[in-house]
Short mmCIF file of C-alpha atoms and ligand atoms in Angstrom, two decimals:
data_model
loop_
_atom_site.label_atom_id
_atom_site.label_comp_id
_atom_site.label_asym_id
_atom_site.label_seq_id
_atom_site.Cartn_x
_atom_site.Cartn_y
_atom_site.Cartn_z
CA MET M 120 -151.00 142.04 124.54
CA SER M 121 -150.88 143.00 128.21
CA ASP M 122 -149.20 145.56 130.45
CA ASP M 123 -147.06 142.95 132.19
CA MET M 124 -144.92 142.07 129.19
CA ARG M 125 -141.50 140.80 130.17
CA ILE M 126 -138.80 138.45 129.07
CA VAL M 127 -137.09 136.28 131.64
CA VAL M 128 -133.66 134.74 131.06
CA THR M 129 -133.61 131.23 132.49
CA LYS M 130 -130.54 129.44 133.83
CA ASP M 131 -128.76 127.74 130.92
CA GLY M 132 -132.09 127.69 129.12
CA PRO M 133 -134.46 129.74 126.97
CA TYR M 134 -136.02 133.18 127.25
CA MET M 135 -139.49 132.92 128.74
CA VAL M 136 -141.80 135.51 127.23
CA TYR M 137 -144.84 136.76 129.16
CA GLY M 138 -147.61 139.21 128.30
CA SER M 139 -147.89 138.33 124.58
CA PRO M 140 -145.79 141.01 122.90
CA PRO M 141 -146.27 140.76 119.11
CA LEU M 142 -143.67 138.35 117.68
CA PHE M 143 -142.35 138.62 114.13
CA LEU M 144 -139.68 137.10 111.94
CA GLY M 145 -137.62 139.84 110.34
CA ALA M 146 -134.42 141.01 108.78
CA VAL M 147 -132.44 144.06 107.77
CA ARG M 148 -133.37 145.22 104.29
CA ILE M 149 -130.22 145.95 102.30
CA ASP M 150 -129.53 147.74 99.03
CA GLY M 151 -127.69 146.36 95.99
CA LEU M 152 -124.37 147.16 97.62
CA GLY M 153 -125.24 145.25 100.76
CA ARG M 154 -125.77 148.39 102.85
CA SER M 155 -128.35 148.33 105.64
CA LEU M 156 -131.48 150.36 104.85
CA GLU M 157 -134.16 149.48 107.41
CA TRP M 158 -135.69 146.76 109.54
CA LYS M 159 -138.16 144.66 107.62
CA LYS M 160 -140.91 142.78 109.43
CA GLY M 161 -141.90 139.43 107.98
CA GLU M 162 -144.35 136.79 109.13
CA ARG M 163 -146.09 137.33 112.44
CA LEU M 164 -146.09 134.28 114.71
CA TYR M 165 -148.87 133.51 117.16
CA PRO M 166 -147.47 131.34 119.93
CA ASP M 167 -149.17 130.50 123.22
CA GLU M 168 -149.62 133.27 125.78
CA ILE M 169 -146.41 132.20 127.53
CA TYR M 170 -143.68 130.78 125.37
CA ALA M 171 -139.96 129.99 125.29
CA LEU M 172 -137.52 131.37 122.71
CA CYS M 173 -134.31 129.44 122.10
CA ARG M 174 -131.11 131.15 123.24
CA CYS M 175 -128.70 128.22 122.97
CA GLY M 176 -128.83 128.10 119.17
CA LYS M 177 -129.49 124.34 119.06
CA SER M 178 -133.26 124.06 118.82
CA LYS M 179 -134.71 122.22 115.85
CA ASN M 180 -137.86 124.34 116.19
CA LYS M 181 -136.42 127.87 116.03
CA PRO M 182 -137.18 130.45 117.13
CA PHE M 183 -138.78 128.38 119.88
CA CYS M 184 -137.01 126.22 122.44
CA ASP M 185 -137.36 122.46 121.94
CA GLY M 186 -135.41 121.42 125.02
CA SER M 187 -132.11 120.83 123.21
CA HIS M 188 -130.29 123.09 125.69
CA VAL M 189 -130.36 120.25 128.23
CA ASN M 190 -127.66 118.53 126.20
CA GLY M 191 -125.13 121.08 127.41
CA PHE M 192 -125.44 124.87 127.27
CA ASP M 193 -123.61 127.34 129.46
CA GLY M 194 -125.77 130.44 129.30
CA ALA M 195 -124.20 132.27 132.25
CA GLU M 196 -125.09 135.96 132.21
CA THR M 197 -122.04 138.21 131.95
CA ALA M 198 -123.55 141.55 130.90
CA PRO M 199 -122.99 144.51 133.24
CA ARG M 200 -125.93 145.58 135.42
CA ASP M 201 -125.03 149.25 135.60
CA GLY M 202 -126.61 151.91 133.38
CA TYR M 203 -125.79 152.30 129.70
CA GLU M 204 -125.19 156.04 129.93
CA GLY M 205 -122.49 155.63 132.57
CA ARG M 206 -120.43 153.09 130.68
CA ALA M 207 -120.82 154.25 127.05
CA ASN M 208 -118.00 155.91 125.13
CA ILE M 209 -118.82 159.49 124.17
CA GLU M 210 -118.11 161.23 120.88
CA LYS M 211 -118.85 164.95 120.68
CA GLY M 212 -121.12 166.09 117.86
CA THR M 213 -122.46 169.47 116.84
CA GLY M 214 -124.91 171.71 118.73
CA GLY M 215 -124.90 170.05 122.16
CA MET M 216 -125.07 166.59 120.67
CA ASP M 217 -123.16 163.58 122.02
CA LEU M 218 -122.98 160.18 120.38
CA LEU M 219 -122.85 157.42 122.98
CA GLN M 220 -121.62 153.94 122.11
CA ASP M 221 -121.24 150.72 124.05
CA PRO M 222 -119.23 148.41 121.76
CA ALA M 223 -120.25 145.37 123.81
CA LEU M 224 -123.81 145.81 122.50
CA CYS M 225 -122.92 146.05 118.81
CA THR M 226 -124.66 143.30 116.85
CA GLY M 227 -123.09 144.34 113.54
CA SER M 228 -126.37 145.32 111.87
CA GLY M 229 -124.50 148.02 109.99
CA PHE M 230 -126.78 151.07 110.09
CA CYS M 231 -124.06 153.32 111.52
CA HIS M 232 -121.89 153.12 108.43
CA ALA M 233 -124.38 152.19 105.67
CA GLN M 234 -125.13 155.16 103.46
CA HIS M 235 -123.78 157.69 105.93
CA SER M 236 -121.18 157.42 108.64
CA ILE M 237 -122.81 158.28 111.96
CA SER M 238 -119.62 160.02 113.05
CA LYS M 239 -120.34 162.48 110.23
CA THR M 240 -124.13 162.74 110.65
CA VAL M 241 -123.69 163.93 114.25
CA GLN M 242 -121.37 166.69 113.06
CA LYS M 243 -123.93 168.65 111.04
CA GLU M 244 -127.27 170.15 112.12
CA LYS M 245 -128.87 169.22 108.82
CA THR M 246 -128.12 165.49 109.22
CA VAL M 247 -129.25 165.14 112.84
CA HIS M 248 -132.48 163.45 111.70
CA ILE M 249 -130.35 160.77 109.96
CA ALA M 250 -128.28 160.27 113.10
CA LYS M 251 -131.50 159.81 115.12
CA GLN M 252 -132.75 157.17 112.70
CA GLN M 253 -129.38 155.38 112.71
CA CYS M 254 -129.52 155.18 116.51
CA ALA M 255 -133.15 153.96 116.50
CA ASP M 256 -132.17 151.23 114.01
CA CYS M 257 -129.02 150.21 115.90
CA ALA M 258 -130.18 146.75 116.85
CA GLY M 259 -129.00 146.38 120.40
CA GLY M 260 -128.90 150.00 121.47
CA SER M 261 -125.13 150.21 121.17
CA LEU M 262 -125.55 153.73 119.79
CA THR M 263 -127.67 156.45 121.36
CA LEU M 264 -127.80 160.19 120.86
CA ARG M 265 -127.79 162.62 123.73
CA ILE M 266 -128.87 166.16 123.00
CA ASP M 267 -128.37 168.90 125.58
CA GLY M 268 -127.68 166.23 128.20
CA LYS M 269 -130.85 164.21 127.52
CA LEU M 270 -130.87 160.76 125.91
CA VAL M 271 -132.91 160.66 122.71
CA GLU M 272 -135.01 157.52 122.53
CA GLU M 273 -137.25 157.15 119.51
CA ASP M 274 -140.76 155.83 120.09
CA LEU M 275 -140.53 152.17 119.08
CA PRO M 276 -143.38 149.63 119.27
CA LYS M 277 -143.46 147.01 121.98
CA GLU M 278 -142.58 143.94 119.97
CA ILE M 279 -140.08 141.17 119.32
CA LEU M 280 -138.35 140.62 115.98
CA VAL M 281 -136.46 137.36 115.51
CA THR M 282 -133.85 138.35 112.96
CA ALA M 283 -132.11 136.37 110.27
CA THR M 284 -130.70 136.73 106.78
CA PRO M 285 -130.74 133.92 104.21
CA ARG M 286 -127.24 132.95 105.35
CA LYS M 287 -127.08 133.89 109.04
CA GLU M 288 -129.34 133.87 112.04
CA GLY M 289 -129.29 137.14 113.93
CA PRO M 290 -130.30 138.21 117.42
CA ILE M 291 -133.75 138.78 118.89
CA ARG M 292 -134.49 142.51 118.59
CA VAL M 293 -136.74 143.66 121.43
CA THR M 294 -138.18 147.17 121.18
CA GLY M 295 -140.46 149.44 123.15
CA GLY M 296 -138.94 149.00 126.59
CA ILE M 297 -140.09 145.45 127.30
CA PRO M 298 -138.31 144.58 130.58
CA ILE M 299 -135.61 141.89 130.53
CA GLU M 300 -135.24 139.98 133.77
CA SER M 301 -132.17 138.03 134.77
CA GLU M 302 -132.36 134.45 136.04
CA ASP M 303 -131.63 135.88 139.51
CA GLY M 304 -134.90 137.84 139.34
CA LYS M 305 -133.27 141.26 138.93
CA ALA M 306 -134.21 143.43 135.98
CA TYR M 307 -131.71 144.87 133.52
CA GLU M 308 -131.94 148.55 132.74
CA VAL M 309 -135.10 149.10 130.66
CA ARG M 310 -134.24 150.40 127.18
CA ASN M 311 -136.29 151.02 124.05
CA ARG M 312 -134.19 148.57 122.02
CA VAL M 313 -132.07 145.63 123.04
CA ALA M 314 -130.83 142.60 121.12
CA LEU M 315 -130.81 139.24 122.83
CA CYS M 316 -128.34 136.52 121.84
CA ARG M 317 -129.84 133.46 120.18
CA CYS M 318 -126.69 131.72 118.94
CA GLY M 319 -125.61 130.83 122.48
CA ARG M 320 -122.09 132.25 122.00
CA SER M 321 -122.25 135.92 123.03
CA GLY M 322 -119.54 137.20 125.33
CA ASN M 323 -122.09 139.60 126.84
CA MET M 324 -124.96 137.27 127.75
CA PRO M 325 -127.89 137.68 127.52
CA PHE M 326 -127.25 140.44 125.00
CA CYS M 327 -125.92 139.95 121.48
CA ASN M 328 -122.39 141.23 120.85
CA GLY M 329 -122.16 140.24 117.20
CA ARG M 330 -120.54 136.87 117.89
CA HIS M 331 -122.97 135.09 115.51
CA LEU M 332 -121.24 136.87 112.62
CA LYS M 333 -117.98 135.10 113.41
CA ALA M 334 -117.36 131.47 112.49
S1 LIG U 676 -125.40 147.41 115.98
FE1 LIG U 676 -125.34 149.65 116.06
S2 LIG U 676 -123.17 150.12 116.40
FE2 LIG U 676 -123.26 148.01 115.66
S3 LIG U 676 -123.01 148.12 113.44
FE3 LIG U 676 -125.22 148.16 113.88
S4 LIG U 676 -125.75 150.34 113.99
FE4 LIG U 676 -123.52 150.18 114.16
S1 LIG U 677 -132.70 127.31 124.73
FE1 LIG U 677 -133.93 125.48 124.67
S2 LIG U 677 -133.41 124.57 122.74
FE2 LIG U 677 -132.19 126.43 122.76
#
């Protein structure tokens, strides 16, 4: 693991990963009613120091790229380059708390309405700790709390989790502020959690917008 970890989006191709951030397979752990409980880390993978993760969804060697994207993949980046805080919708909570949400970053991981509705947990002082956890779990950083004007970012490890359930492949959850660089060499805003598309169909490339959940 090195200090120059970064992920570079390549033109109509894979994500190139540098600096050896720990790479895991993982999934959301759910309860008997199908409600999201927590992120569960599975097998750790040990690829080469520099490696390519598939983002077109067609590789036969997932999560790694096998070159299948050359058969036709339009991976044009469409995500906004401005800051999250400026474009997020704001919902007022209790005690100086705001709930920020950018719907374009929602991957559908379901923590915001699992056992508690986040709209309710931000309304009571005694459930603020639950709201903080819901935001930290929110896969792509769609939800974030702001308290007294300051964004609350939980301390998350620098790592990559390639997510999937038995029936669906999910996005690549990147935590800990690993920088994401566009194919044009410019960096996206650094955040402590982002979710990168790996089905090749997001309408907010390179970030997941939940499109993999739709047929
Ligand atoms: S990604 Fe975030 S906003 Fe979307 S369902 Fe999951 S917790 Fe809710
Ligand atoms: S990006 Fe190369 S096979 Fe998917």
